[in-house]
Each structure stands twice: as structure tokens, then as C-alpha cells.
Coordinates of C-alpha atoms in Angstrom, one line a residue:
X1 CA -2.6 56.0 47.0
X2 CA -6.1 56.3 45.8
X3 CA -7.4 55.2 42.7
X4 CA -7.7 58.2 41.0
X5 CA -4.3 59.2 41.6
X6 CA -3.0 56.0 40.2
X7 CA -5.2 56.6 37.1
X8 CA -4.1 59.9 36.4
X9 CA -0.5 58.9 37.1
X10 CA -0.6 55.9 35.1
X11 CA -2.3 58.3 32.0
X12 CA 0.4 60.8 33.0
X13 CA 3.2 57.8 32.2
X14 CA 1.5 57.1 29.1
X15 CA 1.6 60.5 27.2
X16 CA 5.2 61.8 29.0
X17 CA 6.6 58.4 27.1
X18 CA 4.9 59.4 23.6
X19 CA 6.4 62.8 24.2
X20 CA 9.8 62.1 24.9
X21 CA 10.0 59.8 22.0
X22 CA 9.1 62.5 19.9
X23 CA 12.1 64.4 21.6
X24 CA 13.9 61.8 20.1
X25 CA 12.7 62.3 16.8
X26 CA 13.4 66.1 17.4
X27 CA 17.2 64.5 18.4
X28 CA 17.7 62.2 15.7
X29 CA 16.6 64.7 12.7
X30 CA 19.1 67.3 14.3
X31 CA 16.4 70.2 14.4
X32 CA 16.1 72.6 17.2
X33 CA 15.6 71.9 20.7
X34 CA 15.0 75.3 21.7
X35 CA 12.5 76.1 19.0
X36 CA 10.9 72.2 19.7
X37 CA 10.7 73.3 23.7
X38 CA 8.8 76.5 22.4
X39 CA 6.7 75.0 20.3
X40 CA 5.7 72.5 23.2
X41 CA 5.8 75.0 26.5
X42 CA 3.8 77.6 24.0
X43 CA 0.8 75.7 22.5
X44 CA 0.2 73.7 25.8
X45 CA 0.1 77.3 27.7
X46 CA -2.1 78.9 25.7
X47 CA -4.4 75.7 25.7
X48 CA -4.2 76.0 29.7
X49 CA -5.3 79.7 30.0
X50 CA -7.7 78.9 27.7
X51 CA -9.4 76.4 29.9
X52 CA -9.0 79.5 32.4
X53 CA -12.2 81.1 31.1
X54 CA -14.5 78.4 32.7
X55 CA -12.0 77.8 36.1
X56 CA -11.8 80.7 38.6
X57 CA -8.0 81.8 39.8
X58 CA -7.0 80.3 42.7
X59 CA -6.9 82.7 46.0
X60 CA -2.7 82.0 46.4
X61 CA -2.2 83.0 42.7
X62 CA 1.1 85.0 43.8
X63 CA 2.9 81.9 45.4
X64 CA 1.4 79.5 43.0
X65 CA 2.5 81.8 39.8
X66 CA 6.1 82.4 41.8
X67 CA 6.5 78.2 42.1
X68 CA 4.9 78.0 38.1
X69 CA 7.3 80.3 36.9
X70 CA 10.3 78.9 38.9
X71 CA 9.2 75.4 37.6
X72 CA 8.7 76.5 34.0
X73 CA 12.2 77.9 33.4
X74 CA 14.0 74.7 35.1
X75 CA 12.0 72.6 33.4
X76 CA 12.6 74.6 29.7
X77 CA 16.3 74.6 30.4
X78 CA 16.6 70.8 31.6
X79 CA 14.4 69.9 28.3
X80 CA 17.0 71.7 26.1
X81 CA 19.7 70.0 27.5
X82 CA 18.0 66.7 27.5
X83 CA 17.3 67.0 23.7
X84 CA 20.9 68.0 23.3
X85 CA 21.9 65.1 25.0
X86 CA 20.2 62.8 22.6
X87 CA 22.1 64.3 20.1
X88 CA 25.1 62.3 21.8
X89 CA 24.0 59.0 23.2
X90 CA 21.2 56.9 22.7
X91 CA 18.0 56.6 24.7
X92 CA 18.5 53.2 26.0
X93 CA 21.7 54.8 28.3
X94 CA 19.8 58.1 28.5
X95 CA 16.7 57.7 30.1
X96 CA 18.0 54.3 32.1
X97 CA 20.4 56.7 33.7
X98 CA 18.2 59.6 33.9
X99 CA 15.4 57.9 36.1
X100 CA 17.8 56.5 38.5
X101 CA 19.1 59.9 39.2
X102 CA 16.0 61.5 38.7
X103 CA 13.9 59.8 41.6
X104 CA 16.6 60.2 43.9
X105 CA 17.0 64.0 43.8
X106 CA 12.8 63.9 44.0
X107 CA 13.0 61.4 47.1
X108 CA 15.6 63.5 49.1
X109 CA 13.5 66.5 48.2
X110 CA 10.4 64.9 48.8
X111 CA 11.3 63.6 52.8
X112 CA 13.3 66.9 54.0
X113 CA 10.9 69.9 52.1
X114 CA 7.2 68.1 51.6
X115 CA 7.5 66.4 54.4
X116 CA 6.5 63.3 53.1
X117 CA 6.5 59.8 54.4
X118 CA 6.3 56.6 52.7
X119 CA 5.2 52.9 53.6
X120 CA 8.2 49.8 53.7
X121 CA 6.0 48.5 51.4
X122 CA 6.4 51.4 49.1
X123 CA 10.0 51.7 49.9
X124 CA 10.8 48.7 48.5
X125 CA 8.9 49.8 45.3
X126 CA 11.2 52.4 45.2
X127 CA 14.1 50.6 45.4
X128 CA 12.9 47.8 42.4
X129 CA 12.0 50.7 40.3
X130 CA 15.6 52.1 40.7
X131 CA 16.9 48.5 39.6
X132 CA 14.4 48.6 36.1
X133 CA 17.1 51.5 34.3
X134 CA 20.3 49.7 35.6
X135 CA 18.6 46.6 33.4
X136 CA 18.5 48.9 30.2
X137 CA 22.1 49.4 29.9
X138 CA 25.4 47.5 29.5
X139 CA 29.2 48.4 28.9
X140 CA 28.2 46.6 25.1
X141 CA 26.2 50.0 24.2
X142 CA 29.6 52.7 24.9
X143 CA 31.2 51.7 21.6
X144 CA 27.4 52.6 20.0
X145 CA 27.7 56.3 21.3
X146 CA 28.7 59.6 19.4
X147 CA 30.0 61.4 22.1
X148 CA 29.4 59.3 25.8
X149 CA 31.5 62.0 28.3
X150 CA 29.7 64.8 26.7
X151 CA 26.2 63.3 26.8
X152 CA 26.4 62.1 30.4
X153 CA 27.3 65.4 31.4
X154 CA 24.1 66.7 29.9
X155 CA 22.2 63.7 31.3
X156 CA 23.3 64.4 35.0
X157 CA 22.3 68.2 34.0
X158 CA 19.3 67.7 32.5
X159 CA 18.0 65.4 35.0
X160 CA 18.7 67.7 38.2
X161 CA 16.8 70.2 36.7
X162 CA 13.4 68.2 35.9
X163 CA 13.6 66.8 39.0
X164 CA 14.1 70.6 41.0
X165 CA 10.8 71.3 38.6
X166 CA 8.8 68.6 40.0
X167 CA 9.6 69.7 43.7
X168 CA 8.5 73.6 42.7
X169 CA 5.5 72.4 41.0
X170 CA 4.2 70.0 43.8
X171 CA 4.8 73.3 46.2
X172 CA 2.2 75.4 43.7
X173 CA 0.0 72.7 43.7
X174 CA 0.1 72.0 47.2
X175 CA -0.6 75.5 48.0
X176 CA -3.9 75.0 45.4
X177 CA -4.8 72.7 43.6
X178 CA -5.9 75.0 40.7
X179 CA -4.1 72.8 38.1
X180 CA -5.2 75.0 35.0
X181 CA -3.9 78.3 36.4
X182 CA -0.6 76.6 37.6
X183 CA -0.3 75.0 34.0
X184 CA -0.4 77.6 31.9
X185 CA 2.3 80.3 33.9
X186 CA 4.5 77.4 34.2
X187 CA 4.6 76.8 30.8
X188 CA 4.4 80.5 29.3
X189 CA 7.8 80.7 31.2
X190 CA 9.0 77.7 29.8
X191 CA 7.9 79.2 26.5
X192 CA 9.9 82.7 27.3
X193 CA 13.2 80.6 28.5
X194 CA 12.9 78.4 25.3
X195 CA 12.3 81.1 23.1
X196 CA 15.3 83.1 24.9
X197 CA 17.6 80.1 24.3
X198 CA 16.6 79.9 20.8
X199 CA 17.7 83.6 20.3
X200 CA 21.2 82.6 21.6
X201 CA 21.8 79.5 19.9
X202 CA 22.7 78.2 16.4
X203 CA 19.2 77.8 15.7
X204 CA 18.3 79.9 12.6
X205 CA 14.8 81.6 12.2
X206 CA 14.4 79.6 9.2
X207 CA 13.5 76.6 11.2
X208 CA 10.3 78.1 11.5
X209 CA 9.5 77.8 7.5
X210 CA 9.9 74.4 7.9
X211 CA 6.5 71.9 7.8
X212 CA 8.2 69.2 9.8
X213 CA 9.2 71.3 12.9
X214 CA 5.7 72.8 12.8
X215 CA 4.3 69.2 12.8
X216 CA 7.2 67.9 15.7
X217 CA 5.8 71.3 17.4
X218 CA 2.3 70.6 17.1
X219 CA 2.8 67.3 18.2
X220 CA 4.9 68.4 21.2
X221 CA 2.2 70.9 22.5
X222 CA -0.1 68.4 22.2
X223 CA 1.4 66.1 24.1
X224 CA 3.0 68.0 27.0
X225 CA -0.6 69.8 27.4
X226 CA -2.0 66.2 28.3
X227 CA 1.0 64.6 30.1
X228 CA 1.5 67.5 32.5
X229 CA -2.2 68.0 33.2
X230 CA -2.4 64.2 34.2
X231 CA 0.8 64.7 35.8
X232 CA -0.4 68.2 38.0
X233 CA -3.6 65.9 38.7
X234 CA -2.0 63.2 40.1
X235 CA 0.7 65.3 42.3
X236 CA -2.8 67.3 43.3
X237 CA -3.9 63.5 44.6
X238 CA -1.0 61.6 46.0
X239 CA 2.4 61.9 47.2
X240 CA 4.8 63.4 44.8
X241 CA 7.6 60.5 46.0
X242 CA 5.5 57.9 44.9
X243 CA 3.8 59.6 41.5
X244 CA 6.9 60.6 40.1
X245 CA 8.8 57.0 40.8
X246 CA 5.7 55.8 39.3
X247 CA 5.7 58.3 36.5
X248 CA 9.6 57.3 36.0
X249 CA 8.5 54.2 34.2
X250 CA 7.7 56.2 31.0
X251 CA 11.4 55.7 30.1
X252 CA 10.1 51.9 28.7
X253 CA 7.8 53.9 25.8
X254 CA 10.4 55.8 24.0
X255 CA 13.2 52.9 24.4
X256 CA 10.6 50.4 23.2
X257 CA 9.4 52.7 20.1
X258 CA 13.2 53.7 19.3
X259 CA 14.1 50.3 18.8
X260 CA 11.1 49.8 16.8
X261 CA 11.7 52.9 14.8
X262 CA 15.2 53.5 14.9
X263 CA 16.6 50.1 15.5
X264 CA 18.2 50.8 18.8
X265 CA 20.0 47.9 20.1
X266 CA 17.7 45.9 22.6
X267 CA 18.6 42.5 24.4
X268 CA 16.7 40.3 27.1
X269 CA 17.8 42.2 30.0
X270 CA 15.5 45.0 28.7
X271 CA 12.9 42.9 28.1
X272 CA 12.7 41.2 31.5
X273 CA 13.2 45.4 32.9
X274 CA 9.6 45.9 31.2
X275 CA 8.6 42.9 33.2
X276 CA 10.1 43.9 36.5
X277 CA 8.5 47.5 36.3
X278 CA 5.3 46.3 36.5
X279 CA 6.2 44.5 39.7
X280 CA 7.6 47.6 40.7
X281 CA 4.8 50.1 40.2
X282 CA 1.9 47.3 42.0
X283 CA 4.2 47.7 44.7
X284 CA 4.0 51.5 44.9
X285 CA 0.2 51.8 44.5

């Protein structure tokens, strides 16, 4: 993979990792998921259209809006349940878990509809970057959890669903690399699906009258406007297979910062999985 792909990949890890922990936060204060997700989906959208105004629309707009919109409302649906998840179990079994799964469903999806290939050399990246998660967790942490059944199920959910998005996205982007223009339909429809699923949940308009889930919102916007434009970058560069097992390593930012801030339970085993995944991601590149 070139070196602008890893770049933008690496700055793609980065930022998703900042953003997810803030998920957390989102999580751990019990606020809204669904009014968080359109906070996020909404400000980064309008920031991408913005950009619009000095980027012409790509020729395939109607395929590449179909793939954003398809990847917009998975993604908004698999980031509700993956806050909702939180609620339940802690991010060191969470996001472990959910980037073993994760790079799976892309690999399968990567080989049979991109058509991609990779190296053994890259292969075996693969594999050692599956191991990092399975370092992350032990049977000590179940006694720790809220509700483990429920939140696995959510996990598994949620992590089918970002994964599907990857796949659509990497199809719009494919067809043209017009990263603005994909950006900003896929995430006014992840704004739409959020704000729908806010309607229909628990969620009270009131939320809105509160100044910490406008800051948690402007923060999320923020950060998903970056992350994904590294991330649509990077896919625009390189094979999706190896970005997003790459881009799976962002799991190691929110564990690390939730054991700083929230004193989540951390042992060597973790420590020596930060180690490994650097390992892991030289093999890749």
C-alpha cells in the first residue's frame, strides 16, 4: 500500500478512536444515542456539502448517492446500537470483540464482491491483528458487566452493520473517488435514520436544551467529519481489506482513555495487545 494511503489510514485510526471514546462518554452519562448519532451524521454532512462549493459532482452521482445513502442508514443504525451496547458492557469486551468480528465480515466481503487480493505477507497481518482484541479480554471482566447477554447481542449487531457500511461505501468510492460528495449524502442519511430513531425512542426533545449534549454533539460532528474523510481517503487509495484491519486498531484509543478516565479495569495482557498491534499493522503496510 502506498504511503499516502497508510497516512491517511493511520490519521483515520487516530480520530475514529477519539470518537468512539466520546461514544463512551455519550454511554456512560446515559444520554441519547440517537440524538448523539444526529448531532454527529448532521454537522459532519453539512460541513461535507459545504466543501461541495469548490469540488465539482462526480459524473456517477446516481450510483455513488444510492451506495452513500445505503451506507449512511447502516452505519446510523449500527452506531445506535453500538452506543446502546455500551450502556451494558464495558469497552474493554466491546470493541475487543467487535474488531474481531468486524474485519471478518469486511474480509469475506472484500475477496467475493471487490475482488480483492492480498499478499501472505499481509495475510498474516491479518491474522495477528485478529489476535490484538482476543488479548483485551478475559472471563475476570463478566462479573464487571451490567447486562453481558444483552450487550453481546448488540455487539454482534452493531458490528455487522458497520462492517456492511464499509463494503457500500468502498463501492461509491470505487465508482469515484469524489470523497466530498459521497460524504455528505452518506451522512445526511445517517442524520435522517438517527433523527427517525430519536422520534421512536425514549429520547425526550428536552435533551436538546441541554449544554452537555450540544457540546458531546459538537464534538461528535467534529470528529466523524475528520475520521471518515481520512477514512473515504484512504479506501480511495488502498485496498479496503487492508485499511479497515488497519483502521481496526482504533479500538486501543478509547480502551486506553477509558481506563484513564473511567478506571476500566486494565492488566498486562492489554498492555503487551498495544505492543503486538504495532507488529501487526508494519505487517499490513
Amino acid at each position: 500500500m502506498g504511503l499516502e494511503a497508510v497516512l491517511w489510514t493511520l490519521a483515520a485510526t487516530f480520530f475514529s478512536g477519539l470518537q468512539v471514546f466520546f461514544q463512551k462518554v455519550v454511554a456512560q452519562e446515559k444520554r441519547g444515542a440517537a440524538l448523539n448519532g444526529a448531532f454527529m451524521y448532521g454537522l459532519s454532512g453539512v460541513a461535507a456539502f459545504l466543501a461541495l462549493f469548490y469540488y465539482d459532482v462526480p459524473n456517477a452521482w446516481v450510483w455513488v448517492s444510492l451506495y452513500a445513502i445505503a451506507g449512511g442508514v447502516v452505519h446510523a443504525i449500527g452506531n445506535y446500537v453500538r452506543i446502546e451496547g455500551l450502556k451494558h458492557i464495558d469497552s474493554v469486551i466491546f470493541f475487543p470483540l467487535n474488531k474481531v468480528l468486524g474485519p471478518l465480515v469486511v474480509l469475506v466481503g472484500s475477496v467475493f464482491i471487490l475482488d480483492e487480493h492480498l499478499t501472505q505477507l499481509q495475510l498474516v497481518g491479518v491474522i495477528v491483528s485478529m489476535c490484538v482484541p482476543l488479548l483485551l479480554i478475559s472471563t475476570s471482566e463478566r462479573h464487571r458487566q451490567q447486562n453481558l447477554a444483552l450487550g453481546l447481542v448488540f455487539l454482534v449487531v452493531s458490528t455487522v452493520l458497520t462492517s456492511i457500511s464499509q463494503i457500500l461505501t468502498k463501492l461509491g468510492v470505487g465508482l469515484d473517488p469524489a470523497v466530498f460528495f459521497m460524504m455528505g449524502v452518506s451522512q445526511l442519511a445517517g442524520f435522517v435514520s438517527s433523527g427517525v430513531m430519536h422520534t421512536r425512542s425514549t429520547e425526550t426533545i428536552s435533551a436538546l436544551k441541554d449544554r452537555r449534549d450540544w457540546e458531546l454533539g459538537l464534538i461528535a460532528g467534529l470528529l466523524a467529519f475528520v475520521s471518515f474523510y481520512a477514512l473515504l481517503k484512504a479506501m480511495s487509495l488502498g485496498q479496503l481489506s487492508i485499511v479497515y484491519t488497519i483502521h481496526a486498531h482504533y479500538i486501543l484509543i478509547p480502551i486506553i482513555l477509558s481506563v484513564w478516565w473511567y478506571g476500566e479495569h486494565i492488566n498486562a495482557r492489554k498492555l503487551l495487545a498495544v505492543c503486538i498491534s504495532f507488529v501487526a499493522i508494519g505487517l499490513l503496510i
